[in-house]
Coordinates of C-alpha atoms in Angstrom, one line a residue:
Chain C
X246 CA 42.6 2.8 -13.1
X247 CA 43.3 0.1 -15.6
X248 CA 40.7 -0.1 -18.4
X249 CA 39.7 -3.3 -20.1
X250 CA 40.1 -1.4 -23.4
X251 CA 41.6 2.0 -23.7
X252 CA 42.2 3.8 -27.0
X253 CA 43.5 7.3 -27.6
X254 CA 43.2 9.1 -30.9
X255 CA 43.4 5.7 -32.5
X256 CA 43.4 5.6 -36.3
X257 CA 43.9 3.0 -39.0
X258 CA 44.3 3.9 -42.6
X259 CA 44.1 1.6 -45.6
X260 CA 45.7 3.6 -48.5
X261 CA 43.9 6.9 -48.5
X262 CA 40.8 5.7 -46.7
X263 CA 40.6 5.9 -42.9
X264 CA 38.8 2.7 -41.6
X265 CA 38.9 4.2 -38.1
X266 CA 39.8 7.7 -37.1
X267 CA 40.1 9.7 -33.9
X268 CA 38.8 6.8 -31.8
X269 CA 39.0 7.5 -28.1
X270 CA 37.4 4.9 -25.8
X271 CA 37.7 4.0 -22.2
X272 CA 35.9 0.7 -21.4
X273 CA 36.0 -0.3 -17.7
X274 CA 36.7 -3.9 -16.7
X275 CA 33.6 -6.0 -16.2
X276 CA 31.6 -4.2 -18.9
X277 CA 29.7 -6.0 -21.6
X278 CA 30.0 -3.5 -24.4
X279 CA 28.1 -3.7 -27.7
X280 CA 29.9 -2.4 -30.8
X281 CA 27.3 -1.4 -33.2
X282 CA 27.7 0.0 -36.7
X283 CA 26.6 -0.6 -40.3
X284 CA 28.7 -2.8 -42.5
X285 CA 32.1 -1.1 -43.2
X286 CA 31.9 1.2 -40.2
X287 CA 35.2 0.0 -38.7
X288 CA 33.9 -2.6 -36.1
X289 CA 36.2 -5.4 -37.4
X290 CA 39.1 -3.0 -37.7
X291 CA 38.8 -1.9 -34.1
X292 CA 38.6 -5.5 -32.9
X293 CA 41.6 -6.5 -35.0
X294 CA 43.6 -3.6 -33.6
X295 CA 42.6 -4.7 -30.1
X296 CA 43.9 -8.2 -30.5
X297 CA 47.0 -7.2 -32.3
X298 CA 46.2 -8.5 -35.7
X299 CA 46.5 -5.0 -37.1
X300 CA 48.9 -2.2 -36.1
X301 CA 47.5 1.3 -35.7
X302 CA 48.4 4.0 -38.2
X303 CA 48.2 6.5 -35.3
X304 CA 47.2 6.7 -31.7
X305 CA 47.4 4.0 -29.0
X306 CA 45.3 1.0 -28.0
X307 CA 45.8 -0.8 -24.7
X308 CA 44.0 -3.9 -23.5
X309 CA 44.1 -4.6 -19.8
X310 CA 46.8 -2.0 -19.5
X311 CA 49.1 -3.5 -22.1
X312 CA 49.7 -2.2 -25.6
X313 CA 48.1 -4.3 -28.3
X314 CA 51.2 -3.5 -30.4
X315 CA 53.0 -6.3 -28.6
X316 CA 50.2 -8.9 -28.3
X317 CA 52.4 -11.8 -27.2
X318 CA 52.0 -10.9 -23.5
X319 CA 48.4 -10.2 -23.9
X320 CA 47.2 -13.3 -25.8
X321 CA 46.8 -15.6 -22.9
X322 CA 44.2 -13.2 -21.4
X323 CA 42.3 -12.5 -24.6
X324 CA 39.5 -14.6 -26.2
X325 CA 38.8 -13.7 -29.8
X326 CA 36.2 -14.9 -32.2
X327 CA 36.7 -13.5 -35.7
X328 CA 34.1 -13.3 -38.3
X329 CA 35.8 -16.0 -40.3
X330 CA 35.8 -18.2 -37.1
X331 CA 39.4 -19.1 -37.9
X332 CA 39.1 -22.9 -37.3
X333 CA 41.0 -25.7 -39.0
X334 CA 38.5 -27.3 -41.4
X335 CA 40.3 -30.6 -41.5
X336 CA 40.2 -31.1 -37.8
X337 CA 37.4 -32.8 -36.0
X338 CA 35.8 -30.9 -33.1
X339 CA 37.6 -33.3 -30.7
X340 CA 41.0 -32.5 -32.4
X341 CA 40.2 -28.8 -32.2
X342 CA 39.8 -29.1 -28.5
X343 CA 43.0 -31.0 -28.1
X344 CA 44.8 -28.3 -30.0
X345 CA 43.2 -25.7 -27.7
X346 CA 44.5 -27.6 -24.7
X347 CA 48.0 -27.9 -26.0
X348 CA 48.2 -24.2 -27.1
X349 CA 46.6 -22.6 -24.1
X350 CA 48.2 -22.8 -20.6
X351 CA 44.9 -21.6 -19.0
X352 CA 42.7 -24.1 -20.9
X353 CA 39.8 -25.4 -18.9
X354 CA 39.2 -28.9 -20.3
X355 CA 36.1 -29.7 -18.2
X356 CA 34.5 -26.4 -19.2
X357 CA 35.2 -27.0 -22.9
X358 CA 33.6 -30.5 -22.9
X359 CA 30.6 -29.3 -20.9
X360 CA 29.9 -26.6 -23.4
X361 CA 30.3 -28.9 -26.4
X362 CA 27.9 -31.3 -24.7
X363 CA 25.4 -28.6 -23.8
X364 CA 25.4 -27.3 -27.4
X365 CA 25.0 -30.9 -28.7
X366 CA 28.0 -30.5 -31.1
X367 CA 29.2 -33.7 -32.7
X368 CA 32.7 -34.3 -31.5
X369 CA 33.8 -36.7 -34.3
X370 CA 32.6 -34.3 -37.1
X371 CA 35.1 -32.5 -39.2
X372 CA 34.9 -28.7 -38.6
X373 CA 34.7 -28.1 -42.4
X374 CA 31.5 -30.2 -42.6
X375 CA 29.8 -28.2 -39.9
X376 CA 27.2 -25.6 -40.7
X377 CA 28.1 -21.9 -40.3
X378 CA 26.1 -21.7 -37.1
X379 CA 27.9 -24.8 -35.6
X380 CA 31.3 -23.4 -36.5
X381 CA 30.3 -20.2 -34.7
X382 CA 29.5 -22.2 -31.6
X383 CA 32.8 -24.2 -31.8
X384 CA 34.7 -20.9 -32.1
X385 CA 33.0 -19.4 -29.1
X386 CA 33.6 -22.6 -27.0
X387 CA 37.3 -22.4 -28.0
X388 CA 37.4 -18.7 -26.8
X389 CA 35.6 -19.4 -23.5
X390 CA 37.6 -22.5 -22.6
X391 CA 40.7 -20.3 -22.4
X392 CA 39.0 -18.6 -19.5
X393 CA 40.0 -15.2 -20.8
X394 CA 39.7 -12.0 -18.9
X395 CA 38.4 -10.2 -22.0
X396 CA 36.5 -11.5 -24.9
X397 CA 36.4 -9.9 -28.3
X398 CA 33.5 -11.3 -30.4
X399 CA 33.1 -10.2 -34.1
X400 CA 29.5 -10.8 -35.2
X401 CA 29.3 -14.0 -33.1
X402 CA 25.6 -14.5 -33.9
X403 CA 25.8 -14.3 -37.7
X404 CA 24.4 -17.4 -39.3
X405 CA 23.3 -18.7 -35.9
X406 CA 19.6 -19.8 -35.6
X407 CA 17.5 -18.0 -32.9
X408 CA 17.5 -20.9 -30.4
X409 CA 21.2 -21.4 -30.6
X410 CA 21.6 -17.6 -30.4
X411 CA 19.7 -17.6 -27.1
X412 CA 21.8 -20.5 -25.8
X413 CA 25.0 -18.8 -26.7
X414 CA 23.8 -15.6 -25.1
X415 CA 23.0 -17.5 -21.9
X416 CA 26.4 -19.2 -21.9
X417 CA 28.1 -15.8 -22.2
X418 CA 26.0 -14.2 -19.4
X419 CA 26.6 -17.2 -17.1
X420 CA 30.3 -16.9 -17.8
X421 CA 30.1 -13.2 -16.8
X422 CA 28.6 -14.3 -13.4
X423 CA 31.1 -17.1 -12.8
X424 CA 34.3 -15.2 -13.5
X425 CA 35.5 -11.6 -13.9
X426 CA 35.0 -10.9 -17.6
X427 CA 34.8 -8.0 -20.0
X428 CA 33.2 -8.6 -23.4
X429 CA 33.3 -6.4 -26.5
X430 CA 30.8 -7.8 -29.0
X431 CA 30.0 -6.4 -32.4
X432 CA 26.8 -6.7 -34.3
X433 CA 24.7 -4.7 -36.6
X434 CA 21.5 -6.1 -35.1
X435 CA 20.6 -4.1 -32.0
X436 CA 18.1 -6.6 -30.7
X437 CA 20.9 -9.2 -30.4
X438 CA 22.7 -7.0 -28.0
X439 CA 20.2 -4.8 -26.1
X440 CA 19.6 -7.1 -23.1
X441 CA 23.1 -8.3 -22.7
X442 CA 25.1 -5.1 -23.1
X443 CA 25.5 -2.5 -20.3
X444 CA 27.5 -0.2 -22.6
X445 CA 27.2 0.7 -26.3
X446 CA 29.8 2.0 -28.8
X447 CA 28.1 3.3 -31.9
X448 CA 30.4 3.5 -35.0
X449 CA 29.4 5.3 -38.2
X450 CA 32.0 5.0 -41.0
X451 CA 35.3 5.4 -39.2
X452 CA 33.9 7.6 -36.3
X453 CA 32.8 6.8 -32.8
X454 CA 29.4 8.5 -32.6
X455 CA 28.5 7.5 -29.1
X456 CA 30.0 5.5 -26.3
X457 CA 28.2 5.3 -23.0
X458 CA 26.3 3.1 -20.6
X459 CA 22.8 1.9 -21.7
X460 CA 21.5 3.6 -18.5
X461 CA 22.8 7.0 -19.6
X462 CA 21.6 6.4 -23.1
X463 CA 18.1 5.9 -21.8
X464 CA 18.2 8.9 -19.5
X465 CA 19.7 11.4 -21.9
X466 CA 17.6 10.6 -25.1
X467 CA 14.1 11.7 -25.4
X468 CA 11.5 12.0 -28.2
X469 CA 9.9 15.4 -28.5
X470 CA 6.6 15.9 -30.4
X471 CA 5.4 19.4 -30.9
X472 CA 4.6 22.3 -33.2
X473 CA 6.9 22.9 -36.0
X474 CA 7.3 26.6 -35.4
X475 CA 8.9 25.8 -32.0
X476 CA 11.4 23.4 -33.4
X477 CA 14.2 25.9 -33.9
X478 CA 14.2 26.9 -30.3
X479 CA 14.4 23.2 -29.3
X480 CA 17.3 22.7 -31.7
X481 CA 19.2 25.6 -30.2
X482 CA 19.0 24.3 -26.6
X483 CA 19.3 20.5 -27.2
X484 CA 21.3 18.3 -29.5
X485 CA 19.0 17.0 -32.2
X486 CA 20.0 13.5 -33.4
X487 CA 17.1 13.0 -35.8
X488 CA 14.1 15.1 -36.7
X489 CA 11.2 14.8 -39.1
X490 CA 8.5 17.4 -39.9
X491 CA 5.0 16.7 -41.2
X492 CA 2.6 19.6 -41.7
X493 CA 2.6 21.6 -38.5
X494 CA 4.2 18.9 -36.4
X495 CA 7.8 18.1 -35.6
X496 CA 9.1 14.9 -34.1
X497 CA 12.7 15.0 -32.8
X498 CA 15.0 12.6 -31.1
X499 CA 17.2 14.7 -28.9
X500 CA 20.1 14.2 -26.5
X501 CA 19.9 16.5 -23.6
X502 CA 20.9 17.0 -20.0
X503 CA 18.5 19.9 -19.6
X504 CA 14.8 19.4 -18.9
X505 CA 12.5 20.4 -21.7
X506 CA 10.4 23.1 -20.0
X507 CA 8.2 24.3 -22.9
X508 CA 4.8 22.7 -22.3
X509 CA 4.0 22.6 -26.0
X510 CA 6.4 19.6 -26.3
X511 CA 5.2 16.1 -25.5
X512 CA 8.1 14.2 -24.1
X513 CA 8.5 10.4 -24.6
X514 CA 11.1 7.8 -23.6
X515 CA 12.8 6.1 -26.4
X516 CA 13.9 2.5 -26.7
X517 CA 17.5 1.6 -27.1
X518 CA 17.0 0.4 -30.6
X519 CA 15.4 3.7 -31.7
X520 CA 18.4 5.6 -30.2
X521 CA 20.9 3.4 -32.0
X522 CA 19.0 3.6 -35.3
X523 CA 18.8 7.4 -35.0
X524 CA 22.6 7.6 -34.6
X525 CA 23.3 5.2 -37.4
X526 CA 21.0 7.2 -39.7
X527 CA 22.2 10.6 -38.5
X528 CA 25.6 10.5 -40.2
X529 CA 23.8 10.7 -43.6
X530 CA 22.0 13.9 -42.6
X531 CA 24.6 16.5 -42.1
X532 CA 24.4 17.2 -38.4
X533 CA 27.4 18.6 -36.6
X534 CA 29.5 15.6 -35.4
X535 CA 29.0 14.9 -31.8
X536 CA 32.0 14.9 -29.5
X537 CA 32.8 11.3 -28.7
X538 CA 31.6 10.7 -25.2
X539 CA 33.7 8.6 -22.9
X540 CA 32.4 6.0 -20.5
X541 CA 32.2 7.9 -17.3
X542 CA 30.5 5.6 -15.0
X543 CA 32.0 2.6 -13.5
X544 CA 30.2 -0.7 -13.8
X545 CA 28.3 -1.6 -10.8
X546 CA 29.3 -5.0 -9.5
Chain A
X98 CA 9.8 -18.9 -7.0
X99 CA 9.2 -16.1 -9.4
X100 CA 10.0 -16.4 -13.1
X101 CA 11.0 -13.3 -14.9
X102 CA 10.3 -12.3 -18.5
X103 CA 11.4 -9.3 -20.6
X104 CA 9.3 -7.3 -23.0
X105 CA 11.3 -5.8 -25.8
X106 CA 9.1 -3.1 -27.2
X107 CA 8.5 -1.1 -24.1
X108 CA 10.5 2.0 -23.1
X109 CA 10.8 0.5 -19.6
X110 CA 14.4 -0.3 -18.8
X111 CA 15.1 -4.1 -18.3
X112 CA 16.1 -3.6 -14.6
X113 CA 12.8 -1.8 -14.0
X114 CA 10.9 -4.5 -15.6
X115 CA 12.4 -7.0 -13.1
X116 CA 11.6 -4.7 -10.2
X117 CA 8.0 -4.3 -11.4
X118 CA 7.5 -8.0 -11.8
X119 CA 8.7 -8.6 -8.2
X120 CA 6.4 -5.8 -6.9
X121 CA 3.5 -7.3 -8.9
X122 CA 4.2 -10.8 -7.4
X123 CA 4.3 -9.3 -3.9
X124 CA 1.0 -7.5 -4.5
X125 CA -0.7 -10.7 -5.7
X126 CA 0.7 -12.7 -2.8
X127 CA 2.7 -14.9 -5.2
X128 CA 5.8 -14.0 -3.3
X129 CA 5.7 -13.9 0.5
X130 CA 8.0 -12.9 3.3
X131 CA 10.8 -15.5 3.6
X132 CA 10.6 -16.6 -0.1
X133 CA 13.8 -16.6 -2.0
X134 CA 14.3 -14.7 -5.3
X135 CA 16.1 -16.6 -8.0
X136 CA 19.9 -16.2 -7.9
X137 CA 21.5 -13.9 -10.4
X138 CA 23.0 -16.9 -12.1
X139 CA 19.5 -18.5 -12.4
X140 CA 17.9 -15.3 -13.8
X141 CA 20.8 -15.0 -16.3
X142 CA 20.3 -18.6 -17.5
X143 CA 16.6 -18.2 -17.7
X144 CA 16.3 -15.0 -19.7
X145 CA 19.8 -14.4 -21.2
X146 CA 20.3 -10.9 -19.6
X147 CA 23.3 -8.9 -18.4
X148 CA 24.0 -9.9 -14.8
X149 CA 24.6 -6.3 -13.8
X150 CA 20.9 -5.6 -14.7
X151 CA 19.8 -8.3 -12.2
X152 CA 22.2 -6.9 -9.5
X153 CA 20.7 -3.5 -10.1
X154 CA 17.1 -4.6 -9.9
X155 CA 17.8 -6.5 -6.6
X156 CA 19.6 -3.5 -5.2
X157 CA 16.7 -1.3 -6.0
X158 CA 14.3 -3.8 -4.3
X159 CA 16.6 -3.9 -1.3
X160 CA 16.7 -0.1 -1.2
X161 CA 12.9 -0.1 -1.1
X162 CA 13.0 -2.5 1.9
X163 CA 11.1 -5.2 0.1
X164 CA 13.9 -7.8 0.0
X165 CA 17.2 -8.5 1.8
X166 CA 20.3 -10.0 0.5
X167 CA 21.9 -12.5 2.9
X168 CA 25.6 -13.0 1.8
X169 CA 26.3 -16.5 0.6
X170 CA 22.6 -17.5 0.8
X171 CA 20.7 -15.3 -1.6
X172 CA 18.0 -12.7 -1.8
X173 CA 14.9 -13.1 0.4
X174 CA 11.6 -11.3 0.5
X175 CA 11.1 -9.2 3.6
X176 CA 7.6 -7.9 3.3
X177 CA 4.5 -8.4 1.3
X178 CA 2.6 -5.8 -0.7
X179 CA -0.6 -7.7 -0.7
X180 CA -3.3 -5.7 1.0
X181 CA -5.7 -8.6 1.1
X182 CA -5.6 -12.3 1.7
X183 CA -5.4 -14.7 -1.2
X184 CA -9.0 -15.8 -0.5
X185 CA -10.3 -12.2 -0.6
X186 CA -8.4 -11.7 -3.9
X187 CA -9.9 -14.9 -5.3
X188 CA -13.4 -13.7 -4.4
X189 CA -12.8 -10.4 -6.1
X190 CA -11.4 -12.1 -9.1
X191 CA -14.6 -14.2 -9.3
X192 CA -16.7 -11.0 -9.3
X193 CA -14.5 -9.5 -11.9
X194 CA -14.9 -12.5 -14.2
X195 CA -18.7 -12.2 -13.9
X196 CA -18.5 -8.5 -14.7
X197 CA -16.1 -9.2 -17.7
X198 CA -18.5 -11.8 -19.1
X199 CA -21.3 -9.3 -19.0
X200 CA -19.1 -6.7 -20.7
X201 CA -18.3 -9.1 -23.5
X202 CA -21.9 -10.1 -23.7
X203 CA -23.0 -6.5 -24.5
X204 CA -20.3 -6.3 -27.2
X205 CA -17.4 -4.5 -25.5
X206 CA -13.9 -5.4 -26.8
X207 CA -10.7 -5.7 -24.7
X208 CA -9.7 -2.1 -25.4
X209 CA -13.0 -0.6 -24.5
X210 CA -13.1 -2.6 -21.3
X211 CA -9.6 -1.5 -20.3
X212 CA -10.6 2.1 -21.1
X213 CA -13.8 1.9 -19.1
X214 CA -11.9 0.3 -16.2
X215 CA -9.1 2.9 -16.0
X216 CA -11.5 5.7 -16.5
X217 CA -13.8 4.6 -13.7
X218 CA -10.8 3.9 -11.4
X219 CA -9.5 7.4 -12.1
X220 CA -13.0 9.0 -11.4
X221 CA -13.3 7.0 -8.2
X222 CA -9.8 8.0 -7.0
X223 CA -10.6 11.7 -7.7
X224 CA -13.9 11.5 -5.9
X225 CA -12.3 9.9 -2.8
X226 CA -9.5 12.5 -2.7
X227 CA -11.9 15.5 -2.8
X228 CA -13.4 16.1 0.6
X229 CA -17.3 15.9 0.6
X230 CA -19.0 19.1 1.8

């Protein structure tokens, strides 16, 4: 099976510091995967490794079955929006589109203009004069007009107002209906991603903490509320991601495949956002690091 | 045609929210046999949601025998969940409005009304399930 993105023991070191370490991921084609992590967790490093802007210090990274070490063959199939948006400030939007057309064999001119119109972007305006949010939109249009098979988006919604954010999200999801598309999109805001992603990759500084489908995340994580004296036995049989104790009561967010049978525990479902926040916070409390979990399920299509 | 919405702060998975909204519309008679559900593309443009979520919801409804997907045409409602006619439901709604006005008049707030309603419903169901001697 050819994965959209496959990494094995991938690592990138800057001097003495590992920006990414032991990263093993298998993202099936057709996924919309959210890359979540706090600032400096390694999201951008992973994306730059994927598109060939960085070379790994160790391990391998393949996109659509081709090594990112030699990105030339890959580039026509990849759409990438960097955090800096990487646009020419002295070009107008119109010139930028012409450049896109000349540089990309698979460029879809009609699609590009339709998107620019839909987003009401001023074609005559210099890119350097646009707001941060408008530049983000132009960058996304450039990436989509290439009709890529896989899109890597680094914080695409930063500096974008809520209405435009909604419009961009719709455009992305519509694209995923119209053509086969895999998306890897990073953000540190869970609510931006929770309805659009079917998989999540949670990074805490340099480590993959969790990588699985949103469906599994929902099934495997529970909140348990019960007496403090029974907490130890729960912690023995289930993986505690986060726990707090007040007086005689314990509240724990656990990951488990086993049913909780002890009736003293009240079991609740947990929202995606709470699960993600628990993982992000958990690296500060010294829990045993979890084995990175691979995407096991295929995307249903 | 049904219009979907998503609530963020519930533990209910998005696909299940869509399933529940269709069931609800079927119960209220807002959707009837032969009606078409919005296409995946339409839902996606409406509420900015992962297309796989919509596919999954429609598959679940199909599995329950409530809808049927006709390739190339769309997804259509097969059967209704409404136990009463729209006219009967309207009459009941009228009664309920009268009752709610009385409840507000004696000073009940929304939460107390909801509690009273679900409690009474629960009691009634229990009574009806225990055989009378």
